[in-house]
GROMACS .gro file of C-alpha atoms in nm:
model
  314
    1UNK     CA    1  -0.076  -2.582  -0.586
    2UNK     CA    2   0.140  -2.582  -0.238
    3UNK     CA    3   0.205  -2.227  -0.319
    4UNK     CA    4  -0.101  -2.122  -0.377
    5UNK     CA    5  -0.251  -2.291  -0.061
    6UNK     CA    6  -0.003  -2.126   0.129
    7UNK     CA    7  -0.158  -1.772  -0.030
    8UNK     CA    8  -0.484  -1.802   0.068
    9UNK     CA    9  -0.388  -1.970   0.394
   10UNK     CA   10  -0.150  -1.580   0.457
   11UNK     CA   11  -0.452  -1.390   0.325
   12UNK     CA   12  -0.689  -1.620   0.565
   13UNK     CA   13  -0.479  -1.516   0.846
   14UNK     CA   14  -0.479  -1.176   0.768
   15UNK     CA   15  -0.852  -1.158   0.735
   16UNK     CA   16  -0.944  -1.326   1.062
   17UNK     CA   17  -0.692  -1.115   1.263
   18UNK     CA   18  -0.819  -0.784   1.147
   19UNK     CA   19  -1.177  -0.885   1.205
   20UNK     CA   20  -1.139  -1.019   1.564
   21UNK     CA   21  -0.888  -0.737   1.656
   22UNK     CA   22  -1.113  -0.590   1.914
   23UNK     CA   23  -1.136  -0.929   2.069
   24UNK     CA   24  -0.795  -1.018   2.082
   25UNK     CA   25  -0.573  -0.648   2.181
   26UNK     CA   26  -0.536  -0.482   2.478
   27UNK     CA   27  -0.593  -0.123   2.422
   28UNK     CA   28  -0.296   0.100   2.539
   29UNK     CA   29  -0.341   0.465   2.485
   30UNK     CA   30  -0.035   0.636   2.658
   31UNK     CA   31  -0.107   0.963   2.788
   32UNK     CA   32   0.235   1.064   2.664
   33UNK     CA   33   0.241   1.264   2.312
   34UNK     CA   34   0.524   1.093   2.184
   35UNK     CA   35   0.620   0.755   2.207
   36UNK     CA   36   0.957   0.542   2.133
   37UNK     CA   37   0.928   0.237   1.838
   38UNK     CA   38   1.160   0.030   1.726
   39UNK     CA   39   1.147  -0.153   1.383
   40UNK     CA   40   1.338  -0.462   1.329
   41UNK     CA   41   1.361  -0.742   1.007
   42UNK     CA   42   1.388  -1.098   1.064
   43UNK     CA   43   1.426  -1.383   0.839
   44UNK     CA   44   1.665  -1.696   0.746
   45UNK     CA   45   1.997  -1.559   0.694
   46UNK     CA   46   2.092  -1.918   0.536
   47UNK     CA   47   1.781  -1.961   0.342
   48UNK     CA   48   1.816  -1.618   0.222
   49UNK     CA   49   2.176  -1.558   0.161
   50UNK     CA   50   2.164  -1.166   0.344
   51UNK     CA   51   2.242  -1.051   0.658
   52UNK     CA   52   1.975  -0.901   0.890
   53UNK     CA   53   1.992  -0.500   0.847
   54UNK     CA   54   2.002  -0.299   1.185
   55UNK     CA   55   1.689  -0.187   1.404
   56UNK     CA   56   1.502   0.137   1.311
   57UNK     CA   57   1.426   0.350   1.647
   58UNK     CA   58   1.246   0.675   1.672
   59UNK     CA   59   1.026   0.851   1.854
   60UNK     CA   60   0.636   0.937   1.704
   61UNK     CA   61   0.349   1.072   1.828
   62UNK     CA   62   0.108   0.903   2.022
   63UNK     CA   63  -0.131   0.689   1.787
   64UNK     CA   64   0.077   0.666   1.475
   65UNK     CA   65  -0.037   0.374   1.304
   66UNK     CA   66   0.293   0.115   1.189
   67UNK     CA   67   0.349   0.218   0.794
   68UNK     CA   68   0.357   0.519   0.887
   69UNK     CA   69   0.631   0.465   1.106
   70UNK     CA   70   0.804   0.265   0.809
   71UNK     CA   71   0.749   0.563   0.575
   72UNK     CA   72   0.948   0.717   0.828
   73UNK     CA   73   1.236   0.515   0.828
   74UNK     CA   74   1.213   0.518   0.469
   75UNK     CA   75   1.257   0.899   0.457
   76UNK     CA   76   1.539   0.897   0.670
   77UNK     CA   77   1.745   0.697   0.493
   78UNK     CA   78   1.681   0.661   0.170
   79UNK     CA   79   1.970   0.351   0.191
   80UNK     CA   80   1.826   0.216   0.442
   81UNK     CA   81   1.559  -0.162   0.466
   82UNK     CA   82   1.265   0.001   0.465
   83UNK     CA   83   1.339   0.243   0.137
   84UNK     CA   84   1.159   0.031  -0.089
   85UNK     CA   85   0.857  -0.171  -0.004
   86UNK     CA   86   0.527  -0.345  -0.151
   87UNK     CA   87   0.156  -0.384  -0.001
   88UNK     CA   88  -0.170  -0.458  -0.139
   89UNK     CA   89  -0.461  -0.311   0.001
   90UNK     CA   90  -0.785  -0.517   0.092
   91UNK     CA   91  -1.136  -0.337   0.125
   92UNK     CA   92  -1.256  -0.324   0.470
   93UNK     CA   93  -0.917  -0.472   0.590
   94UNK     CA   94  -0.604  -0.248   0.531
   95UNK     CA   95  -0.255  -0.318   0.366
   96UNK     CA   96  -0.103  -0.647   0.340
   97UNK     CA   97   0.303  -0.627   0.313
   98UNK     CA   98   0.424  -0.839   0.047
   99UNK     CA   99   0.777  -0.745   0.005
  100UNK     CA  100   1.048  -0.564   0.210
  101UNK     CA  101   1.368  -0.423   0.037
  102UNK     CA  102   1.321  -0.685  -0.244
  103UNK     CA  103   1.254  -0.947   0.011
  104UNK     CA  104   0.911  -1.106  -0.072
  105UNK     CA  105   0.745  -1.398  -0.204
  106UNK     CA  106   0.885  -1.604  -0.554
  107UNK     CA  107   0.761  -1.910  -0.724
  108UNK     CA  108   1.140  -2.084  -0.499
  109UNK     CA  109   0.977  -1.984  -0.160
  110UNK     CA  110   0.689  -2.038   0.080
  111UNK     CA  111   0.719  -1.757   0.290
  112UNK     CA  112   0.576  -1.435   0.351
  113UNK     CA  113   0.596  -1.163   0.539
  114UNK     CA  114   0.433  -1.131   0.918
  115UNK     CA  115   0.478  -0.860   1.193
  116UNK     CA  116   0.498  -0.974   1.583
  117UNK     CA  117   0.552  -0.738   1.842
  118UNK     CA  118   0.825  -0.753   2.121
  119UNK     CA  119   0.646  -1.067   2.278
  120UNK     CA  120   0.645  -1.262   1.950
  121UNK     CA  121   0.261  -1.218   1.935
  122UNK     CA  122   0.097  -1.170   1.590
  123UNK     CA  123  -0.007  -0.893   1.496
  124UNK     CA  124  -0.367  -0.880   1.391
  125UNK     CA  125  -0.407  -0.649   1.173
  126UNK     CA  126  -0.250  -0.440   0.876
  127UNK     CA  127   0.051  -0.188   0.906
  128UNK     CA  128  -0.202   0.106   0.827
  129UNK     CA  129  -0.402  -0.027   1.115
  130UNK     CA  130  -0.210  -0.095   1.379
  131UNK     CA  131  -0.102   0.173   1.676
  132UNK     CA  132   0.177   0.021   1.832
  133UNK     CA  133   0.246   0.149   2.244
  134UNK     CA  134   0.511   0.273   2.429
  135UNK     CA  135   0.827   0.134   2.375
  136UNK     CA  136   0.712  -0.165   2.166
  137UNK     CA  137   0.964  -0.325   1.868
  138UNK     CA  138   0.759  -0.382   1.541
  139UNK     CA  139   0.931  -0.751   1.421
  140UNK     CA  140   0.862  -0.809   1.009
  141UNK     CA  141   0.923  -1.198   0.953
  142UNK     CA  142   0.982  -1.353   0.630
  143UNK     CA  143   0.870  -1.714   0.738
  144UNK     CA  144   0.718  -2.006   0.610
  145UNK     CA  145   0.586  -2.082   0.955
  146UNK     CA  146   0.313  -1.753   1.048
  147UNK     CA  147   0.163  -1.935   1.380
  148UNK     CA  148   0.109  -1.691   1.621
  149UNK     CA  149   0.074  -1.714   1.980
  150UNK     CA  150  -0.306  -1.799   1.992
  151UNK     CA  151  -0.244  -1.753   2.447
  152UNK     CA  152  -0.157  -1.399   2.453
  153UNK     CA  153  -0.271  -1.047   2.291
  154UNK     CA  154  -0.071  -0.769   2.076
  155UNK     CA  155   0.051  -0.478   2.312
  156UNK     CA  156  -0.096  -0.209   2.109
  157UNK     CA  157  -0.408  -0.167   1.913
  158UNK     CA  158  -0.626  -0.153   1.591
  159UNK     CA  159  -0.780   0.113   1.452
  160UNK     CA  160  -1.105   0.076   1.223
  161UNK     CA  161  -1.106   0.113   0.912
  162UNK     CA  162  -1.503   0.201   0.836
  163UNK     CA  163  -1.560   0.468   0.620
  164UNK     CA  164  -1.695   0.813   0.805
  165UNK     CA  165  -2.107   0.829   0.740
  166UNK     CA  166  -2.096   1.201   0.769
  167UNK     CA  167  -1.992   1.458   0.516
  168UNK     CA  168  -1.682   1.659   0.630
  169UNK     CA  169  -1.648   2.026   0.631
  170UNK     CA  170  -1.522   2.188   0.339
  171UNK     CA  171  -1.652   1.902   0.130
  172UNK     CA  172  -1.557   1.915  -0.237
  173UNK     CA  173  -1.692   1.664  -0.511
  174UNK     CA  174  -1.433   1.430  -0.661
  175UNK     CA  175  -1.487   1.165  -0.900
  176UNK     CA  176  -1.209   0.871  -0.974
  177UNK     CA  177  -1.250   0.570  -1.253
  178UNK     CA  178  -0.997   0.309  -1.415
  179UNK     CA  179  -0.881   0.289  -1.823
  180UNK     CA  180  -0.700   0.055  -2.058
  181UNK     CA  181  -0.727  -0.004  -2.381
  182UNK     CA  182  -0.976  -0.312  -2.391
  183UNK     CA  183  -0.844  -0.492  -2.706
  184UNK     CA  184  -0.497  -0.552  -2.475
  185UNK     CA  185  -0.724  -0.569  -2.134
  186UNK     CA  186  -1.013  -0.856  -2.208
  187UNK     CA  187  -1.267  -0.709  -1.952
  188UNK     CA  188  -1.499  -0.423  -1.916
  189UNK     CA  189  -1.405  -0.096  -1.782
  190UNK     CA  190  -1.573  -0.007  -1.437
  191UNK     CA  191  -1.800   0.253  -1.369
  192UNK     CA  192  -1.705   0.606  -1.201
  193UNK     CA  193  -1.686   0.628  -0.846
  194UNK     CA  194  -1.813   1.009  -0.711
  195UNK     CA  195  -1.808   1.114  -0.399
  196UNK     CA  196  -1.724   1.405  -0.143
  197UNK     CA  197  -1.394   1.432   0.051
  198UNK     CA  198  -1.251   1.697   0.245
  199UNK     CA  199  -1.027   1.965   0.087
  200UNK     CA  200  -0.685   1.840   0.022
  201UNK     CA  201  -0.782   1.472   0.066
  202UNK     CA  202  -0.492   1.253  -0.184
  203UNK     CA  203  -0.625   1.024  -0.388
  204UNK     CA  204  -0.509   0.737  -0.184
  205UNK     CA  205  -0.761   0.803   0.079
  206UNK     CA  206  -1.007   0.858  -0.190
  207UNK     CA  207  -0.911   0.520  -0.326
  208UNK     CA  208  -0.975   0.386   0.014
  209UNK     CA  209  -1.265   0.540   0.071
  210UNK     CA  210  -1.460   0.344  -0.271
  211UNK     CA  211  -1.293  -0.016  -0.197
  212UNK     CA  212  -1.444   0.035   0.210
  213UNK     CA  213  -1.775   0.155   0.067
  214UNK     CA  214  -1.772  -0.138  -0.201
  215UNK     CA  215  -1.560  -0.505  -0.096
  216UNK     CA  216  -1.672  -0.621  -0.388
  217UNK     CA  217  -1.645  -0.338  -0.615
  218UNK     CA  218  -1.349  -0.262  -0.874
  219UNK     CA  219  -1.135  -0.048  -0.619
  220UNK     CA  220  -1.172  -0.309  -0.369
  221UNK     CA  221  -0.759  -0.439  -0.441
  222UNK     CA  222  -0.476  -0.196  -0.520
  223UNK     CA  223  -0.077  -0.280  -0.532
  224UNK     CA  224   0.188   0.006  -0.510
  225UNK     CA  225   0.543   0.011  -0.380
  226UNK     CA  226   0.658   0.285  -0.161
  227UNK     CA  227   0.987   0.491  -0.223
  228UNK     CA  228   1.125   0.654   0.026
  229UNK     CA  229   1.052   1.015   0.043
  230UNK     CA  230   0.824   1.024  -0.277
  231UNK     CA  231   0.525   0.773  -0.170
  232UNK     CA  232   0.304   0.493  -0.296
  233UNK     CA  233   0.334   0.407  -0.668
  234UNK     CA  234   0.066   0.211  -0.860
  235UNK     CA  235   0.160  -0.085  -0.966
  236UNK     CA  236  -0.179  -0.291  -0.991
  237UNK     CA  237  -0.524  -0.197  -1.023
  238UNK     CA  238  -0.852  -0.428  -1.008
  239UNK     CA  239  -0.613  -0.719  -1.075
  240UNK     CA  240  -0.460  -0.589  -1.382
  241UNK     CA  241  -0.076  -0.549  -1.308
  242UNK     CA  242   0.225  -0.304  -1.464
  243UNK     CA  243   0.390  -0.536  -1.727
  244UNK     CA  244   0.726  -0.430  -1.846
  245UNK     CA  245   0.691  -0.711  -2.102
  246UNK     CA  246   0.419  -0.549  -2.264
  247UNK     CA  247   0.586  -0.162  -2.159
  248UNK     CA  248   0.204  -0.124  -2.004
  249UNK     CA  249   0.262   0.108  -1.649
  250UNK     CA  250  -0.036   0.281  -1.440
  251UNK     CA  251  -0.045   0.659  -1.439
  252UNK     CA  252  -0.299   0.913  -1.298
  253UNK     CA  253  -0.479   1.156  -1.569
  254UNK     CA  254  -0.672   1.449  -1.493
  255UNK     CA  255  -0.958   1.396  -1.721
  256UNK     CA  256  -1.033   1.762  -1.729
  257UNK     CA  257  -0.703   1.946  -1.776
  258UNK     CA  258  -0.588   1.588  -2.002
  259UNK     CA  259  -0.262   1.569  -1.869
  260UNK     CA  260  -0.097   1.275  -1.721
  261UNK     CA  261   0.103   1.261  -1.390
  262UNK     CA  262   0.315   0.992  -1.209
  263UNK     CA  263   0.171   0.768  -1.009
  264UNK     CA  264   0.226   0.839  -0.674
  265UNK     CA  265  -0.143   0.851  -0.542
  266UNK     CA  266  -0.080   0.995  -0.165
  267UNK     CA  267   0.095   1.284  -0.345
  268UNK     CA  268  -0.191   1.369  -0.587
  269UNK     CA  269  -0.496   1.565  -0.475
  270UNK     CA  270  -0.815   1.620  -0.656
  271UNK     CA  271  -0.918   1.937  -0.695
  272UNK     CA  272  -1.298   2.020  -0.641
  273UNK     CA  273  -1.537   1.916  -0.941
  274UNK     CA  274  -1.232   1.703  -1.102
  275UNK     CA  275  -1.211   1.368  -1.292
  276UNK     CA  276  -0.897   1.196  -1.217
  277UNK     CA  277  -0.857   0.836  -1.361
  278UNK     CA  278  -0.611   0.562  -1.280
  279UNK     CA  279  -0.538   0.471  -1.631
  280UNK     CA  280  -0.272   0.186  -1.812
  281UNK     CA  281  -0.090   0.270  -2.089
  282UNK     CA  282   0.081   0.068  -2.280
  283UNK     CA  283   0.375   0.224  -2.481
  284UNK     CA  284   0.295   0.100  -2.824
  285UNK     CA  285  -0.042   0.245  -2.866
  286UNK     CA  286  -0.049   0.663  -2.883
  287UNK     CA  287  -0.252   0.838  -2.642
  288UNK     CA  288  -0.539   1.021  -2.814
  289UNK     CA  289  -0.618   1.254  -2.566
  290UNK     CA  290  -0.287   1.436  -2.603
  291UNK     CA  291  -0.126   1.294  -2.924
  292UNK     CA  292   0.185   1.136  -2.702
  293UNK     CA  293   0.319   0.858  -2.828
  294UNK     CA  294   0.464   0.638  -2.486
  295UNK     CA  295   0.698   0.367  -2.648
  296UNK     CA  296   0.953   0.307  -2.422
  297UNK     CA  297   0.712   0.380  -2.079
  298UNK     CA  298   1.040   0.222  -1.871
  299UNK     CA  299   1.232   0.530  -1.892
  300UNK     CA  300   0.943   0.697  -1.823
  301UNK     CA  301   0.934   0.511  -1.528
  302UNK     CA  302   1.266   0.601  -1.460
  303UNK     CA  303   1.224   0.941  -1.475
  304UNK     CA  304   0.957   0.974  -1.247
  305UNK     CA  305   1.102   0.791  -0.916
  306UNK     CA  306   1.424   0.997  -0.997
  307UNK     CA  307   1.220   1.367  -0.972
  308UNK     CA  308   1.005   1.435  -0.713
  309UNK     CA  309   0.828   1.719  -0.980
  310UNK     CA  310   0.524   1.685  -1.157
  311UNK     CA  311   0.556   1.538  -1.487
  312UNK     CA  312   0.368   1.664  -1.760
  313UNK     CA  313   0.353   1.443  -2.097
  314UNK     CA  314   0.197   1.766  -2.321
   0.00000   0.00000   0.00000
């Protein structure tokens, strides 16, 4: 119960940040086109049992919003504390961070990760939101105690995240939808979601784009881990999760050519006119739309976060 009031009271804080961001930043736009960022880690060594890795710096351009600068690091050095990390995406609100380098939250602890900038102020908003300035150090805390300092504002900024009204040039018609097999799944499966993108647009913007246009619809919450140098993998969709109890793993199908592809949804991009469906298979049951049989979907796993290639099931 204490752990689940601490949750909502992490997702609370998240919410109200992100929605009174405008109130609450001071804008800094730096003329300059690059600017110098430094990422650091912070938690309970004791607690923990690990030291505290060293500070990321590098320079980005101007108005480069904070995962990005992780994603960064994470290509860098592929070693390195930022190589591996979790997030969940909230409509209307941006990514959460849940976990850090297999740092994050466990039925043993209370805390959760928070980013403050050089000032110990809270950040107010998620790491695909926020534009850090000049200079600033980006501080993730794994804490049990998120109170920010209510008497002063972030140094940088937030960006929105509402959905364009106007249809961009080179528009091309996409439509994305969800599958499982509903005898191992006990709920419906959603309807399509069509709409038009620009060329080259991956489906995690298109993602993105139908949980902002619908809070309450069934894109409107998305897990993935990033990898360093290969990208965001699914991991949970409309609050059905990869088991590896159950061998059941997320994977992207092109409805139209019926092949299957790994996961990584800011690497894949729909092609004009195309279906492409986020779909969980579970390795016991054969997939009828090629005749594959997946038992043993870990080592398929496996496979794809060791090559960077396509991988084709058929």
């Amino acid at each position: 119960m204490k752990t689940s009031i601490i949750a909502s009271f992490s997702l609370l804080l998240f919410c109200a940040f992100s929605r009174t961001s405008q109130a609450h930043l001071r804008e800094r736009r730096e003329a300059a086109p690059e600017i110098t960022v430094t990422l650091k880690l912070d938690w309970n060594v004791t607690a923990l049992g690990k030291p505290i890795p060293p500070s990321y710096t590098t320079m980005v351009p101007n108005g480069t919003v904070v995962m990005d600068i992780m994603n960064k690091a994470a290509a860098e050095d592929k070693e390195g504390p930022f190589n591996l990390y979790e997030s969940t995406y909230y409509a209307g609100l941006g990514y959460l961070i849940t976990t850090i380098n297999g740092t994050g939250h466990s039925q043993n602890t209370n805390s959760y990760w928070y980013k403050y900038d050089e000032e110990n102020v809270s950040i107010p908003c998620g790491g695909d939101s926020y534009v850090p300035h000049n200079g600033s150090t980006i501080l993730f805390r794994f804490t049990a105690d998120p109170y920010p300092n209510n008497n002063k504002s972030a140094n940088g900024y937030c960006v929105s995240h509402s959905t364009p009204s106007q249809e961009p040039p080179s528009a091309i018609t996409v439509t994305i939808g969800m599958e499982w097999n509903t005898d191992v799944v006990k709920k419906s499966i959603p309807a399509l979601y069509t709409t038009k993108v620009a060329s080259n647009t991956n489906l995690k913007e298109i993602i993105n784009k139908a949980a902002d246009k619908n809070t309450k619809g069934p894109f409107n919450k998305y897990s993935t881990t990033y990898y360093g140098g290969q990208g965001h993998f699914i991991t949970a969709m409309n609050g059905t999760k990869e088991d590896s109890k159950t061998d059941s793993y997320w994977m992207i199908y092109d409805k139209k050519a019926k092949k299957l592809f790994k996961p990584f949804v800011d690497q894949y991009k729909p092609q004009d006119g195309s279906t492409t469906i986020l779909k969980l298979i579970t390795g016991q049951e054969p997939d009828p739309s090629c005749g594959c049989n997946f038992t043993g979907m870990g080592l398929v796993v496996l496979c794809l976060l060791i090559s960077v290639e396509t991988l084709w099931f058929c």
